[in-house]
Coordinates of C-alpha atoms and ligand atoms in Angstrom, one line a residue:
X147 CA 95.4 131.5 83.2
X148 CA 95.7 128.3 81.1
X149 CA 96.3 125.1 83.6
X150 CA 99.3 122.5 82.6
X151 CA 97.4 118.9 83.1
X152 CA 98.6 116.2 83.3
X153 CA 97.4 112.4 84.1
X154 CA 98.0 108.5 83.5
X155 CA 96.1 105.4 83.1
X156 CA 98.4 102.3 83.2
X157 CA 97.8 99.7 80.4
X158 CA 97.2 96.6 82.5
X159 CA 94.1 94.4 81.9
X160 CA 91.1 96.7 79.9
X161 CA 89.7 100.3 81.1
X162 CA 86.5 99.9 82.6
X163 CA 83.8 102.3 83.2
X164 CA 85.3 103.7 86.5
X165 CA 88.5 104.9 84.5
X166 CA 86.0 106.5 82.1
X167 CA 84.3 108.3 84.9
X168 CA 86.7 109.0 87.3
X169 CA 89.5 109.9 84.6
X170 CA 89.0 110.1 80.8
X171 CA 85.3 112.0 81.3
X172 CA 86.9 114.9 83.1
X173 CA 89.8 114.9 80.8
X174 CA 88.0 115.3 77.1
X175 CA 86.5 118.5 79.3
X176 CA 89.7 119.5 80.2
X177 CA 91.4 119.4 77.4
X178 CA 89.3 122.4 75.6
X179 CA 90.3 124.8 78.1
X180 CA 94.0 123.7 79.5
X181 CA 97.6 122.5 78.0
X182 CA 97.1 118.8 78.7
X183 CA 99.2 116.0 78.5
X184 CA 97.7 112.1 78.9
X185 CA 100.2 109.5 79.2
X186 CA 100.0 106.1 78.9
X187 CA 102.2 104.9 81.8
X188 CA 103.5 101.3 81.2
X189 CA 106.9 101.9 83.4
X190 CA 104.2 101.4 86.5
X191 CA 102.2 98.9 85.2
X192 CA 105.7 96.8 85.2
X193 CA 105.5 96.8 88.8
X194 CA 103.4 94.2 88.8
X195 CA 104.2 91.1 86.3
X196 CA 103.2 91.5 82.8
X197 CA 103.2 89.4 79.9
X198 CA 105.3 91.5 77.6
X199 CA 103.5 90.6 74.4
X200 CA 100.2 91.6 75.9
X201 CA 101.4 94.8 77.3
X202 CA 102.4 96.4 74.0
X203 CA 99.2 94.9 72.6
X204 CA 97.4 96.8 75.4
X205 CA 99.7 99.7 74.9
X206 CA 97.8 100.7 71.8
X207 CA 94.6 99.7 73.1
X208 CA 94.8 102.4 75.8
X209 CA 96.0 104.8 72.8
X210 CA 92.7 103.9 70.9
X211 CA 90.7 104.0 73.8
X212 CA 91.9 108.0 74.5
X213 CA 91.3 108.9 71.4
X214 CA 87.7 106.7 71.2
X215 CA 86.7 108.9 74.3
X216 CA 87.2 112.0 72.5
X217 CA 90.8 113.1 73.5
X218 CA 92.3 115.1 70.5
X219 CA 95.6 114.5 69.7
X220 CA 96.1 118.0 68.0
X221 CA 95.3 119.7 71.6
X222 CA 97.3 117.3 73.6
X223 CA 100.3 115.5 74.1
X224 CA 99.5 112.2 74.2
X225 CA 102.2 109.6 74.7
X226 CA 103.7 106.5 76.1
X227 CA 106.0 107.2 79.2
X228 CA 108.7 104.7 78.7
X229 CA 109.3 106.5 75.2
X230 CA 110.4 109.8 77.4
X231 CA 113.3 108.4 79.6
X232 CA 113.8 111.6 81.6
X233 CA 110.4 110.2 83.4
X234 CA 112.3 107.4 84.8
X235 CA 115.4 109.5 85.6
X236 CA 113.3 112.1 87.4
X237 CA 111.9 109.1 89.3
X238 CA 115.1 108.1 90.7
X239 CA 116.3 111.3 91.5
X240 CA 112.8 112.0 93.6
X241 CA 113.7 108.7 95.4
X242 CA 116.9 110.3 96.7
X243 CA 114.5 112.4 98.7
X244 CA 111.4 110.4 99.5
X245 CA 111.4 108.7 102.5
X246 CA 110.8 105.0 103.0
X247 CA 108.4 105.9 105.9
X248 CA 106.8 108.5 103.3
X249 CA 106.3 105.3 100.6
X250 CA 105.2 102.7 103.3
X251 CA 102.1 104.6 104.1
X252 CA 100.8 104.7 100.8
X253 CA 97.4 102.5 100.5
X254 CA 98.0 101.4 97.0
X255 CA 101.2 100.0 98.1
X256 CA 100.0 98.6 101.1
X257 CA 96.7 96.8 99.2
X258 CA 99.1 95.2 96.1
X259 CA 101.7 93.9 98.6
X260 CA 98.9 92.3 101.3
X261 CA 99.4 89.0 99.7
X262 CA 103.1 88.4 99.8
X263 CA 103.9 90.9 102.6
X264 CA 105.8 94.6 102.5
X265 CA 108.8 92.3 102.3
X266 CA 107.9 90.1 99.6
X267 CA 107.3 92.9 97.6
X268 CA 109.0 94.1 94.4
X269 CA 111.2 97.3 95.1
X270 CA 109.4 99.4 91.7
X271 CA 106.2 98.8 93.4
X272 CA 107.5 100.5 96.5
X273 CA 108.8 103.0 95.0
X274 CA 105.9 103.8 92.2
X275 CA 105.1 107.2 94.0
X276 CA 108.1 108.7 92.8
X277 CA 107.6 107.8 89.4
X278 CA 104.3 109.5 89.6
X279 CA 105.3 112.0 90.9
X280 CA 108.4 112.6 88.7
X281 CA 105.7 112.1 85.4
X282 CA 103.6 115.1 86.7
X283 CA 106.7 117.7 88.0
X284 CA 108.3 117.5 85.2
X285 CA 105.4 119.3 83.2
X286 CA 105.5 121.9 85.6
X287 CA 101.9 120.6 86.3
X288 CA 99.2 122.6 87.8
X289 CA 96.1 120.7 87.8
X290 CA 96.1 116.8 87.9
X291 CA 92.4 115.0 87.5
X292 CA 92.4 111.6 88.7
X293 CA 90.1 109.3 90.3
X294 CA 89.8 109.4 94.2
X295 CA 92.3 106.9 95.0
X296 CA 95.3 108.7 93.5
X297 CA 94.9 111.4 95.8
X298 CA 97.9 110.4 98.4
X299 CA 99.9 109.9 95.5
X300 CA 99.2 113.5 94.2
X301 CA 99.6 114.4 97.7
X302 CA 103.2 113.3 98.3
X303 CA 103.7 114.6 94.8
X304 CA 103.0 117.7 96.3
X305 CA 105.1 116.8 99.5
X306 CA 108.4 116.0 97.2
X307 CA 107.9 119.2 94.9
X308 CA 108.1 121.7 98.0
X309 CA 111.7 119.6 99.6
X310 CA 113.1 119.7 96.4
X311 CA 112.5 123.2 96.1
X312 CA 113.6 123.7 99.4
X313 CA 116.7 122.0 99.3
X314 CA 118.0 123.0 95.9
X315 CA 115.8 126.1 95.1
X316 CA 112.7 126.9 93.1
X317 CA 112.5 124.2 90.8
X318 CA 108.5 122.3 90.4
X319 CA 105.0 123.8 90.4
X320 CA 103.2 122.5 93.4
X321 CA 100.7 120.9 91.7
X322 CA 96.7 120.6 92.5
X323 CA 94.8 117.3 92.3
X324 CA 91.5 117.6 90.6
X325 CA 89.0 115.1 91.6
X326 CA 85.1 115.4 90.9
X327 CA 82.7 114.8 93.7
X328 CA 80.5 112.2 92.4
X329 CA 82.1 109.3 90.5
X330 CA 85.7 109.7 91.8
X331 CA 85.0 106.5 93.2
X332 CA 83.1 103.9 91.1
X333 CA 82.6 100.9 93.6
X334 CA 82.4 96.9 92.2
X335 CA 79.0 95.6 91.2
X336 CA 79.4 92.8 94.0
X337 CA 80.9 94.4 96.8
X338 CA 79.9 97.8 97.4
X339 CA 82.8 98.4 99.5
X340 CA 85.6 97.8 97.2
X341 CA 86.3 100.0 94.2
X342 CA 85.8 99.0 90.9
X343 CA 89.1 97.3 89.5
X344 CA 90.8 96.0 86.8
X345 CA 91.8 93.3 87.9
X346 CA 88.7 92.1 90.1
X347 CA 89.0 88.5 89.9
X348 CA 85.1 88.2 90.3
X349 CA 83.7 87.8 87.3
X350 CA 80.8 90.0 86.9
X351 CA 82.0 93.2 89.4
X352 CA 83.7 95.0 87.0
X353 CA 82.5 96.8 83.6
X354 CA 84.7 96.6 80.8
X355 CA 85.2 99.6 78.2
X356 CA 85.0 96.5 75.9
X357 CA 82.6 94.3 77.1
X358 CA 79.8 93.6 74.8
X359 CA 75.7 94.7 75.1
X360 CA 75.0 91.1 76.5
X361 CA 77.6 90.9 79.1
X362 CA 77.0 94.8 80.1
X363 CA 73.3 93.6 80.5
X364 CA 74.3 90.6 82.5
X365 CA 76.6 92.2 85.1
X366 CA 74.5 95.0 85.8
X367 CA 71.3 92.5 86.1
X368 CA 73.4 90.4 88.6
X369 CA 74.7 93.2 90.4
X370 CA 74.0 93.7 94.6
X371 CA 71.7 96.6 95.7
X372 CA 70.1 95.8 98.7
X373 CA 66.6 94.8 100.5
X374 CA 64.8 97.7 100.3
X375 CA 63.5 98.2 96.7
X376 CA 64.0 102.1 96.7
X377 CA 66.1 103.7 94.5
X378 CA 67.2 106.4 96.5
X379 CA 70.8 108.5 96.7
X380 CA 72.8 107.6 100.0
X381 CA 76.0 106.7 99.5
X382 CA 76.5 105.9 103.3
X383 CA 73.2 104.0 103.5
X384 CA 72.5 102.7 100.7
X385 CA 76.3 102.2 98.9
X386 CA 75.3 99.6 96.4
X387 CA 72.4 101.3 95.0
X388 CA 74.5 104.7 95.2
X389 CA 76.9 103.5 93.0
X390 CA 74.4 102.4 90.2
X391 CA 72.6 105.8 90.4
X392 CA 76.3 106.9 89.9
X393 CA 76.9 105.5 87.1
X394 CA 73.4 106.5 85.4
X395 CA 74.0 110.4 86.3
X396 CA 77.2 109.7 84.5
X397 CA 75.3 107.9 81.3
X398 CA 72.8 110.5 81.3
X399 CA 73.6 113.7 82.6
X400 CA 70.4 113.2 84.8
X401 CA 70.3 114.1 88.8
X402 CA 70.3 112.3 91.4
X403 CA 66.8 113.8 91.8
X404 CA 65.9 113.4 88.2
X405 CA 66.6 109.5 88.4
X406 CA 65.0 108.8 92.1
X407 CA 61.6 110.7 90.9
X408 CA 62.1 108.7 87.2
X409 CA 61.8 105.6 89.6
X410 CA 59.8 106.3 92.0
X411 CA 57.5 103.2 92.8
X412 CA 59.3 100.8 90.5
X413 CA 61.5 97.9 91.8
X414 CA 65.8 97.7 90.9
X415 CA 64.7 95.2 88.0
X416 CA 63.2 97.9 85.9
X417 CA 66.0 100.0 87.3
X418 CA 68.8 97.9 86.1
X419 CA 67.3 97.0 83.2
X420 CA 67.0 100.9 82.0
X421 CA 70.6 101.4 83.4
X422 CA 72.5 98.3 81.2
X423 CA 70.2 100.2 78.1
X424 CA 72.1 103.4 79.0
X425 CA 75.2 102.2 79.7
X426 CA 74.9 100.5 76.2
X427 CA 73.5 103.2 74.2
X428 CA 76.9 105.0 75.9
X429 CA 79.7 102.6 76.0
X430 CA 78.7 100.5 72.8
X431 CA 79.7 103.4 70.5
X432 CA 82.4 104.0 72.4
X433 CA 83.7 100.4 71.9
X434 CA 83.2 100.1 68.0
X435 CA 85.5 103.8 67.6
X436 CA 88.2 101.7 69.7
X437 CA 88.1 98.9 67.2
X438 CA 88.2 101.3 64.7
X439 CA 91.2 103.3 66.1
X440 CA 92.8 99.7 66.2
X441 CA 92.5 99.1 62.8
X442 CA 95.1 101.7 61.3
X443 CA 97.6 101.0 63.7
X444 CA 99.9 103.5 61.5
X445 CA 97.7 106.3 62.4
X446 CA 97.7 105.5 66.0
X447 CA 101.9 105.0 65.9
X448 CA 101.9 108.2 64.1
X449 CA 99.8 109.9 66.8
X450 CA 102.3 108.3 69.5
X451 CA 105.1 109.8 67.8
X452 CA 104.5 113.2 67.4
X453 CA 103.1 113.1 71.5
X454 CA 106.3 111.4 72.1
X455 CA 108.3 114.5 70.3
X456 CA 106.9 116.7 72.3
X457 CA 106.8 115.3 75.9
X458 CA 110.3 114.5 75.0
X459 CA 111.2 118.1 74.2
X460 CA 109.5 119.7 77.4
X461 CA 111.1 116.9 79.7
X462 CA 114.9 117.5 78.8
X463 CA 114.3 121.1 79.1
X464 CA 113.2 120.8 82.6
X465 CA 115.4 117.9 83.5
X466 CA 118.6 120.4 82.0
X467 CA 117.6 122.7 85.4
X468 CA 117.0 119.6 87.6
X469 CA 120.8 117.9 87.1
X470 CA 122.1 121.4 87.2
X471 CA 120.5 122.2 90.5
X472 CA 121.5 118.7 92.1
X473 CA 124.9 119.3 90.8
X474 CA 125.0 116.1 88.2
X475 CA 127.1 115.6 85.4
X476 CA 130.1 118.1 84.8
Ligands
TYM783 P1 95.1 103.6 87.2 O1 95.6 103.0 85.9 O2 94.9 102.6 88.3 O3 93.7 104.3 86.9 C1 93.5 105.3 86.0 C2 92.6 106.4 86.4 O4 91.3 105.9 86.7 C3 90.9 106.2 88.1 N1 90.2 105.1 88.6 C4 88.9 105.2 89.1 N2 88.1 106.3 89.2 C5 86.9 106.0 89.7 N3 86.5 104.8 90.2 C6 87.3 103.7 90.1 N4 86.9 102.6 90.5 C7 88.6 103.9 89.6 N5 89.6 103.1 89.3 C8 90.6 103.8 88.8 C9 92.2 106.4 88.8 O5 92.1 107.3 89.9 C10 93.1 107.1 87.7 O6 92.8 108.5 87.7 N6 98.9 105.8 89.4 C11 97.9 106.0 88.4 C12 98.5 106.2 87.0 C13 99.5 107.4 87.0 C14 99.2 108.7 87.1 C15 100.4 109.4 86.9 C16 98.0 109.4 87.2 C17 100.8 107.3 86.8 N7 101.4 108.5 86.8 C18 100.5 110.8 87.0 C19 98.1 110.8 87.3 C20 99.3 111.5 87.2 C21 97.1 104.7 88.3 O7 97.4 103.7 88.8 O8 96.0 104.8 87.6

């Protein structure tokens, strides 16, 4: 049985490696098997403020980026969500049944709002959930691989799909989260116990899809391990160093075994330095086909547009039996 997939990045700041590993890595394997659709969701990265110039700019830098990774456009629908508005219609409609209790507990809510307070808050950050939620029903989605920290989201997803059903009938697949066990959760190179973000305001903690070899080579140089010069796999113990030997496993395909014997007796400098070398030989390819994505921005568009057919085409046929269910419209 084919799986439906479908998953999101939102276009705010660059991708950096932790979006590669937690998301796009596992979708480019998905997609051989499975019906998969990758969005590009800029209807929640407007719940935060954006400069509306550099949005769309970053729109189509997300676009190259998929298809840079090795997402192909003629096995998947790949598309921008605003340019499907049953997304945002199905998000209200999932509000209607959400609770506010349900929305409050949500960590990513909780962590964006810390600064100005629950109350301070814009109202589509609150109620981004439902918009996620309403982006993977509609698909009658089976299987949705995301990074760890998207889990409650899929989670009330799955919460919303079975109330719905049991309120107005049989409607949404309950759908399944898919979330790999190591590198679901790539941590900052300077604090260990935050995750990797995009918009980390310290300088060198996170690693850009874009940055160049000299910067990669710099960040993971300066980044924290600790005192005990052994590179050794412990994520409770040893969290900093963990999350490096992450991110090589990922570069390589090496274990966790394979990399602690391959440095045995050496010290994190030659470590590092043979991590920012992998990481390159990796990322820096990846970086120039982005650029070169970028450059025939028709091609791109065109690739947009056909995704954009399609999603639109599966959405109004499952939003037809929503409305009708709810008893909208006449
Ligand atoms: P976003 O844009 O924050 O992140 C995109 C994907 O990258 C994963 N990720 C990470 N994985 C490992 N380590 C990290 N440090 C790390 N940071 C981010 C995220 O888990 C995610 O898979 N709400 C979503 C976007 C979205 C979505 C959806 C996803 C909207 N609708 C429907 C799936 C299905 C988000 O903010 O992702």
């Amino acid at each position: 049985m084919k799986d439906i997939v479908f998953s999101g990045i939102q276009p705010t700041h660059q991708l950096h490696i932790g979006n590669y590993i937690g998301a796009l890595k596992q979708w480019v394997h998905i997609q051989k098997e499975h019906h998969c659709n990758f969005c590009i969701v800029d209807e929640h990265a407007i719940t935060v403020p954006q400069d509306p110039k550099a949005l769309r700019d970053r729109i189509l830098t997300t676009a190259a980026t998929y298809l840079a990774v090795g997402i192909i456009p003629e096995k998947t629908t790949l598309f921008v969500q605003s340019e499907v508005p049953q997304h945002t219609e199905l998000g209200w409609l999932l509000m209607t049944i959400a609770k506010i209790g349900e929305l409050e507990r949500m960590t990513q809510f909780k962590d964006k709002s810390r600064k100005g307070g629950a109350a301070g808050a814009g109202v589509g950050l609150f109620g981004y959930p439902a918009l996620m939620a309403a982006d993977i029903l509609i698909y009658d989605t089976t299987l949705v691989p995301v990074g760890d920290d998207q889990l409650q989201h899929v989670e009330l997803t799955r919460v919303l799909a079975r109330r719905f059903n049991e309120r107005f009938g049989e409607t949404f697949v309950v759908p399944n989260p898919l979330i790999q066990k190591v590198g679901a959760r790539i941590m900052s190179l300077q604090d260990p116990a935050k995750k990797m973000s995009k918009s980390d305001t310290a300088e060198t903690a996170t690693l850009f899809l874009t940055d160049t070899d000299d910067s990669i080579r710099k960040k993971i140089m300066r980044s924290v391990t600790d005192s005990e010069a052994l590179v050794h796999y412990d994520p409770e113990k040893k969290p900093a160093v963990s999350n490096l030997m992450t991110i090589y496993h990922h570069m390589t395909g090496e274990t966790m075994k394979d990399i602690e014997k391959k440095f045995a007796g050496k010290g994190y400098g030659d470590f590092k330095k043979d991590l920012a070398e992998q990481v390159i030989q990796h990322m820096g390819p990846l970086r120039d086909k982005i650029n070169h994505y970028l450059t025939d921005k028709t091609e791109l568009k065109k690739i947009l547009d056909a995704g954009r057919d399609t999603a639109l085409k599966n959405a109004e046929a499952k939003m037809k039996v929503v409305r009708e269910r709810m008893g909208l419209g006449r």
